[in-house]
Amino acid sequence: MTREEIIRPENKVYGRPELLMPVHTHYCPGCSHGVVHKIIAELLQEMNVADKAVGVAPVGCAVFAYNYIDIDWIEAAHGRAPAVATAASRLNPDALVFTYQGDGDLSAIGTAETIHAANRGENIVIIFINNAIYGMTGGQMAPTTLLGMKTATTPYGRRADLNGYPLAISPILASLDGTCYVTRQAVHTPAAVRKAKAAIKKAFQNAMAKRGTSVVEIVATCNSGWKLTPAQSNDWMVENMFPKYPLGDLKNVEPQQ
Amino acid sequence: MAKVFGAVTIDADMCKGCNLCVVACPTDVLALQPQEVNDRGYHYAFPEKPDACIGCAACATVCPDACIEVYRVVDKNI
């Protein structure tokens, strides 16, 4: 069978989702943000909720997310995305409101907003990209940075006595009564991408059914900040990030029958 | 026994040459261009051994720039 016979519209099994705008992203080559954007666009299309979806973009690398996915977006002040999403969700009860935040946004400056939105049980989805670094500003230490990890502001590695310990925010959110689903996923292999997609789908379904706050943490790479190639960063993430941030569901409240 | 024929097309202009698809491919179909670059200066990916493709979409699933399209034909007569 020749290549021309295979490449026909009826044989297409995977392609670029229509909701993804046909533009170059500003992300570095191999950045996990691109994969997560893609699965969000695929899901909104598959679930047929693009008209109802409202995204809240953070400050950080994903600040231009509104240029890449063709839905309604709000740009929030640094860390305040869950507070903005609260308003959007309360004023538009039919909307599917989700925030898309990095670790510098969600677990540093926005810790209070995140915890209180989750504690109030707002019907929103929080998508949390944790790459253990401030990627956009040049790779400074974030609260999630691992002990011993070299960053621009901890050139000899993070020290517990000087910089404190890495903050795992998902277990904190899982301990709150307002959250219904807290999970930690990754997007480094095809299988992991499919699992992450299923997790985000479940979170979107929870928000539509008004079951409370859903949190999907994606353990991600920042190959520019980590000074590694994209493939090496995936290996580094598996070796170093997963022991501190193990994958899996931290909380999953099944709906009452 | 059925045989699976696959093919991928890569939007060379969108590709950033991150190499993740090359690593993800189970049959070593893809490679980065050793010399050629696209308009943005990246060594883009291309199907080096297109006959080995099984259309599993692993490359497209991990592609951060969504520039890979996958086609698959299952021939049950072979």
Coordinates of C-alpha atoms in Angstrom, one line a residue:
Chain A
M1 CA 0.0 0.0 0.0
T2 CA 1.5 3.3 -1.0
R3 CA 1.7 6.4 1.1
E4 CA -0.7 8.3 -1.1
E5 CA -3.3 5.5 -0.6
I6 CA -3.0 5.7 3.2
I7 CA -3.0 9.5 3.5
R8 CA -6.7 10.1 2.7
P9 CA -9.3 12.0 4.9
E10 CA -11.2 8.8 5.6
N11 CA -8.1 7.1 7.1
K12 CA -7.3 10.0 9.5
V13 CA -7.0 8.8 13.1
Y14 CA -5.4 11.8 14.8
G15 CA -4.9 15.4 13.9
R16 CA -4.8 18.9 15.2
P17 CA -7.9 19.8 17.1
E18 CA -10.0 22.5 15.4
L19 CA -10.2 24.6 18.6
L20 CA -6.4 25.1 18.6
M21 CA -5.7 28.3 16.7
P22 CA -3.4 27.9 13.7
V23 CA -0.6 29.9 15.2
H24 CA 2.9 29.3 16.4
T25 CA 2.9 29.1 20.2
H26 CA 5.5 31.1 22.1
Y27 CA 6.4 28.0 24.2
C28 CA 9.9 26.6 24.0
P29 CA 10.4 23.4 22.0
G30 CA 9.1 20.4 23.9
C31 CA 7.2 22.4 26.6
S32 CA 4.5 20.4 28.4
H33 CA 2.1 23.4 28.1
G34 CA 1.6 22.6 24.4
V35 CA 0.4 19.1 25.1
V36 CA -2.0 20.2 27.9
H37 CA -3.4 22.9 25.6
K38 CA -3.9 20.3 22.9
I39 CA -5.8 17.9 25.2
I40 CA -8.0 20.7 26.6
A41 CA -8.9 21.7 23.0
E42 CA -9.6 18.1 22.1
L43 CA -11.8 17.6 25.2
L44 CA -13.8 20.8 24.8
Q45 CA -14.4 19.7 21.2
E46 CA -15.3 16.1 22.0
M47 CA -17.6 17.1 24.9
N48 CA -19.2 19.8 22.7
V49 CA -18.8 22.4 25.4
A50 CA -16.7 25.0 23.6
D51 CA -19.6 27.5 23.6
K52 CA -20.0 27.2 27.4
A53 CA -16.3 27.1 28.3
V54 CA -14.6 30.1 30.0
G55 CA -10.9 29.8 30.7
V56 CA -9.1 31.9 33.2
A57 CA -5.5 32.5 32.1
P58 CA -2.7 33.0 34.7
V59 CA 0.4 35.1 34.8
G60 CA 3.3 32.9 33.8
C61 CA 4.3 31.1 30.6
A62 CA 0.6 30.3 29.9
V63 CA -0.3 34.0 30.0
F64 CA -1.0 33.9 26.2
A65 CA -3.3 30.8 26.5
Y66 CA -6.1 33.0 25.2
N67 CA -4.3 33.2 21.8
Y68 CA -4.1 29.5 21.4
I69 CA -7.5 28.0 22.3
D70 CA -10.5 29.4 20.6
I71 CA -12.9 29.8 23.5
D72 CA -13.8 32.7 25.9
W73 CA -10.9 33.6 28.2
I74 CA -10.3 36.0 31.1
E75 CA -6.8 37.1 32.0
A76 CA -6.5 37.2 35.8
A77 CA -4.0 39.2 37.9
H78 CA -1.1 37.1 39.2
G79 CA -2.4 34.2 41.3
R80 CA -6.0 35.5 41.3
A81 CA -7.4 33.1 38.7
P82 CA -9.5 31.0 41.1
A83 CA -11.1 34.2 42.5
V84 CA -11.9 35.4 39.0
A85 CA -13.2 32.0 38.1
T86 CA -15.4 32.1 41.2
A87 CA -17.1 35.2 39.9
A88 CA -17.4 33.8 36.3
S89 CA -18.9 30.6 37.6
R90 CA -21.4 32.2 40.0
L91 CA -22.6 34.8 37.5
N92 CA -22.8 32.2 34.7
P93 CA -24.0 29.0 36.4
D94 CA -24.2 27.2 33.0
A95 CA -20.7 27.9 32.0
L96 CA -17.8 25.5 32.3
V97 CA -15.2 27.6 34.1
F98 CA -11.6 26.4 34.4
T99 CA -8.4 28.1 35.4
Y100 CA -5.1 27.2 33.9
Q101 CA -2.2 28.0 36.2
G102 CA 1.5 27.3 36.8
D103 CA 3.1 26.6 40.1
G104 CA 4.5 30.1 40.5
D105 CA 1.0 31.4 40.0
L106 CA -1.1 28.9 42.0
S107 CA 1.2 27.7 44.8
A108 CA 3.1 30.9 45.5
I109 CA 1.3 34.3 45.0
G110 CA -2.1 32.7 44.6
T111 CA -2.1 30.2 47.5
A112 CA -4.8 32.0 49.4
E113 CA -7.1 32.4 46.5
T114 CA -6.6 28.7 45.5
I115 CA -7.2 27.3 49.0
H116 CA -10.2 29.5 49.6
A117 CA -11.8 28.8 46.3
A118 CA -11.3 25.1 46.9
N119 CA -12.6 25.4 50.4
R120 CA -15.8 27.1 49.2
G121 CA -16.3 24.3 46.8
E122 CA -16.7 26.5 43.8
N123 CA -17.8 24.6 40.7
I124 CA -14.6 25.2 38.8
V125 CA -11.7 23.2 37.5
I126 CA -8.2 24.1 38.4
I127 CA -5.6 22.9 36.0
F128 CA -2.2 23.2 37.7
I129 CA 1.0 22.9 35.7
N130 CA 3.8 22.1 38.2
N131 CA 7.2 22.3 36.7
A132 CA 9.0 23.2 40.0
I133 CA 10.4 26.5 38.6
Y134 CA 9.4 30.0 37.5
G135 CA 9.9 29.3 33.8
M136 CA 8.7 32.6 32.3
T137 CA 11.0 34.9 34.3
G138 CA 14.1 32.9 33.8
G139 CA 14.1 29.8 36.0
Q140 CA 14.0 31.2 39.5
M141 CA 13.2 29.0 42.5
A142 CA 9.5 28.4 43.1
P143 CA 7.9 27.0 46.3
T144 CA 7.6 23.7 44.5
T145 CA 11.3 23.5 43.6
L146 CA 12.9 20.3 44.9
L147 CA 15.5 20.2 47.6
G148 CA 19.0 20.3 46.0
M149 CA 17.6 21.5 42.6
K150 CA 19.6 24.2 40.9
T151 CA 17.8 27.3 39.7
A152 CA 18.8 30.8 38.8
T153 CA 18.2 32.0 42.5
T154 CA 19.6 28.8 44.1
P155 CA 22.7 28.2 42.0
Y156 CA 24.1 25.6 44.6
G157 CA 20.8 23.8 44.9
R158 CA 17.8 24.5 47.2
R159 CA 18.6 24.2 50.9
A160 CA 15.9 23.4 53.5
D161 CA 17.5 25.6 56.2
L162 CA 17.7 28.6 53.8
N163 CA 14.8 28.1 51.4
G164 CA 12.4 25.8 53.2
Y165 CA 10.8 22.6 51.8
P166 CA 9.1 22.0 48.5
L167 CA 5.3 22.7 48.8
A168 CA 3.0 20.0 47.6
I169 CA -0.3 21.8 47.1
S170 CA -2.5 19.0 45.9
P171 CA -2.6 17.1 49.2
I172 CA -3.5 20.3 51.0
L173 CA -6.4 20.9 48.5
A174 CA -7.4 17.2 48.8
S175 CA -7.8 17.6 52.6
L176 CA -10.5 20.4 52.1
D177 CA -14.1 19.4 52.1
G178 CA -14.9 21.6 49.0
T179 CA -12.9 19.6 46.5
C180 CA -14.5 16.6 44.9
Y181 CA -11.6 15.4 42.7
V182 CA -7.9 16.0 43.1
T183 CA -5.5 14.1 40.9
R184 CA -1.9 14.4 39.8
Q185 CA -0.9 13.4 36.2
A186 CA 1.9 13.9 33.8
V187 CA 2.2 14.2 30.0
H188 CA 5.6 12.7 29.3
T189 CA 4.5 9.5 27.4
P190 CA 1.5 8.7 25.2
A191 CA -0.1 6.6 28.0
A192 CA 0.4 9.4 30.5
V193 CA -1.2 11.9 28.0
R194 CA -4.2 9.7 27.7
K195 CA -4.6 9.4 31.4
A196 CA -4.2 13.1 31.9
K197 CA -6.9 13.6 29.2
A198 CA -9.2 11.3 31.1
A199 CA -8.6 13.1 34.3
I200 CA -9.3 16.5 32.8
K201 CA -12.5 15.1 31.2
K202 CA -13.6 13.9 34.6
A203 CA -12.9 17.3 36.2
F204 CA -14.9 19.0 33.4
Q205 CA -17.8 16.6 34.0
N206 CA -17.7 17.4 37.8
A207 CA -17.8 21.1 37.1
M208 CA -20.7 20.7 34.7
A209 CA -22.6 18.6 37.3
K210 CA -21.7 21.1 40.1
R211 CA -20.0 18.6 42.4
G212 CA -17.4 21.1 43.7
T213 CA -13.9 22.0 42.9
S214 CA -11.8 19.7 40.8
V215 CA -8.0 20.0 40.7
V216 CA -5.8 18.4 38.1
E217 CA -2.1 18.8 38.8
I218 CA 0.1 18.1 35.8
V219 CA 3.7 17.4 36.7
A220 CA 5.4 19.1 33.8
T221 CA 8.8 19.8 32.5
C222 CA 10.6 23.1 31.9
N223 CA 13.5 22.1 29.7
S224 CA 14.8 25.6 29.2
G225 CA 14.7 26.3 33.0
W226 CA 16.2 22.9 33.8
K227 CA 18.9 23.4 31.1
L228 CA 18.2 20.0 29.6
T229 CA 16.9 18.7 26.2
P230 CA 13.1 17.9 26.1
A231 CA 13.8 14.2 26.2
Q232 CA 16.3 14.5 29.0
S233 CA 13.9 16.6 31.0
N234 CA 11.2 13.9 30.8
D235 CA 13.7 11.4 32.2
W236 CA 14.8 13.9 34.9
M237 CA 11.2 14.4 35.8
V238 CA 10.5 10.7 36.2
E239 CA 13.6 10.3 38.3
N240 CA 13.4 13.3 40.5
M241 CA 9.9 14.9 40.4
F242 CA 7.8 11.7 40.8
P243 CA 9.2 10.6 44.2
K244 CA 8.1 14.0 45.6
Y245 CA 5.0 14.4 43.4
P246 CA 3.7 10.8 42.9
L247 CA 1.1 10.4 40.2
G248 CA -2.4 9.2 40.8
D249 CA -5.8 10.3 42.3
L250 CA -5.4 12.0 45.7
K251 CA -9.2 12.3 46.2
N252 CA -12.1 11.1 44.2
V253 CA -15.6 11.6 45.7
E254 CA -18.1 9.6 43.7
P255 CA -21.4 11.3 43.2
Q256 CA -24.2 10.3 45.5
Q257 CA -26.8 8.1 43.9
Chain B
M1 CA -4.0 -12.0 9.9
A2 CA -4.6 -8.3 9.3
K3 CA -1.8 -5.9 8.5
V4 CA -1.8 -2.3 9.7
F5 CA -0.5 0.4 7.4
G6 CA 0.2 3.8 8.9
A7 CA 1.5 7.1 7.7
V8 CA 2.2 10.5 9.3
T9 CA 2.4 13.9 7.9
I10 CA 4.3 16.6 9.8
D11 CA 3.7 20.3 9.4
A12 CA 7.3 21.3 9.0
D13 CA 6.6 25.0 9.5
M14 CA 4.9 24.4 12.9
C15 CA 7.5 21.8 14.1
K16 CA 10.0 23.1 16.7
G17 CA 12.3 20.1 16.5
C18 CA 11.9 19.1 20.1
N19 CA 12.6 15.4 19.4
L20 CA 9.8 14.1 21.6
C21 CA 8.0 12.4 18.7
V22 CA 11.2 10.6 17.7
V23 CA 11.6 9.3 21.3
A24 CA 8.0 8.3 21.5
C25 CA 7.8 6.3 18.2
P26 CA 7.9 2.6 18.9
T27 CA 9.0 1.6 15.4
D28 CA 11.7 4.4 14.9
V29 CA 9.9 5.9 12.0
L30 CA 10.7 9.5 12.7
A31 CA 14.0 11.5 12.8
L32 CA 15.0 15.1 12.9
Q33 CA 16.3 16.7 9.7
P34 CA 20.1 16.5 10.0
Q35 CA 20.8 19.6 7.8
E36 CA 17.5 21.3 6.7
V37 CA 15.8 23.8 8.9
N38 CA 12.4 25.4 8.6
D39 CA 11.6 29.1 8.5
R40 CA 12.2 29.5 12.2
G41 CA 15.5 27.7 12.2
Y42 CA 14.4 24.4 13.7
H43 CA 15.6 21.0 12.5
Y44 CA 12.0 19.7 11.9
A45 CA 11.0 16.0 12.2
F46 CA 10.2 13.9 9.2
P47 CA 9.4 10.2 8.5
E48 CA 12.8 8.7 7.9
K49 CA 11.5 5.1 7.6
P50 CA 7.8 5.7 6.6
D51 CA 7.2 2.0 5.8
A52 CA 7.6 1.0 9.4
C53 CA 4.7 3.2 10.6
I54 CA 1.8 1.4 12.3
G55 CA -0.4 4.5 12.8
C56 CA -0.4 4.2 16.6
A57 CA -0.4 8.1 17.0
A58 CA 2.1 8.0 19.8
C59 CA 4.1 10.7 18.1
A60 CA 1.1 13.0 17.6
T61 CA -0.1 12.4 21.2
V62 CA 3.1 13.7 22.7
C63 CA 3.6 16.5 20.1
P64 CA 3.4 19.8 22.0
D65 CA 2.8 21.8 18.8
A66 CA 0.1 19.5 17.4
C67 CA 1.8 19.4 14.0
I68 CA 1.5 15.7 13.3
E69 CA -1.4 14.1 11.5
V70 CA -1.8 10.3 11.6
Y71 CA -3.5 8.0 9.1
R72 CA -4.1 4.3 9.5
V73 CA -5.5 1.6 7.2
V74 CA -6.2 -2.0 8.4
D75 CA -6.0 -4.5 5.6
K76 CA -7.8 -7.6 6.6
N77 CA -7.0 -9.5 3.5
I78 CA -3.3 -10.0 4.1

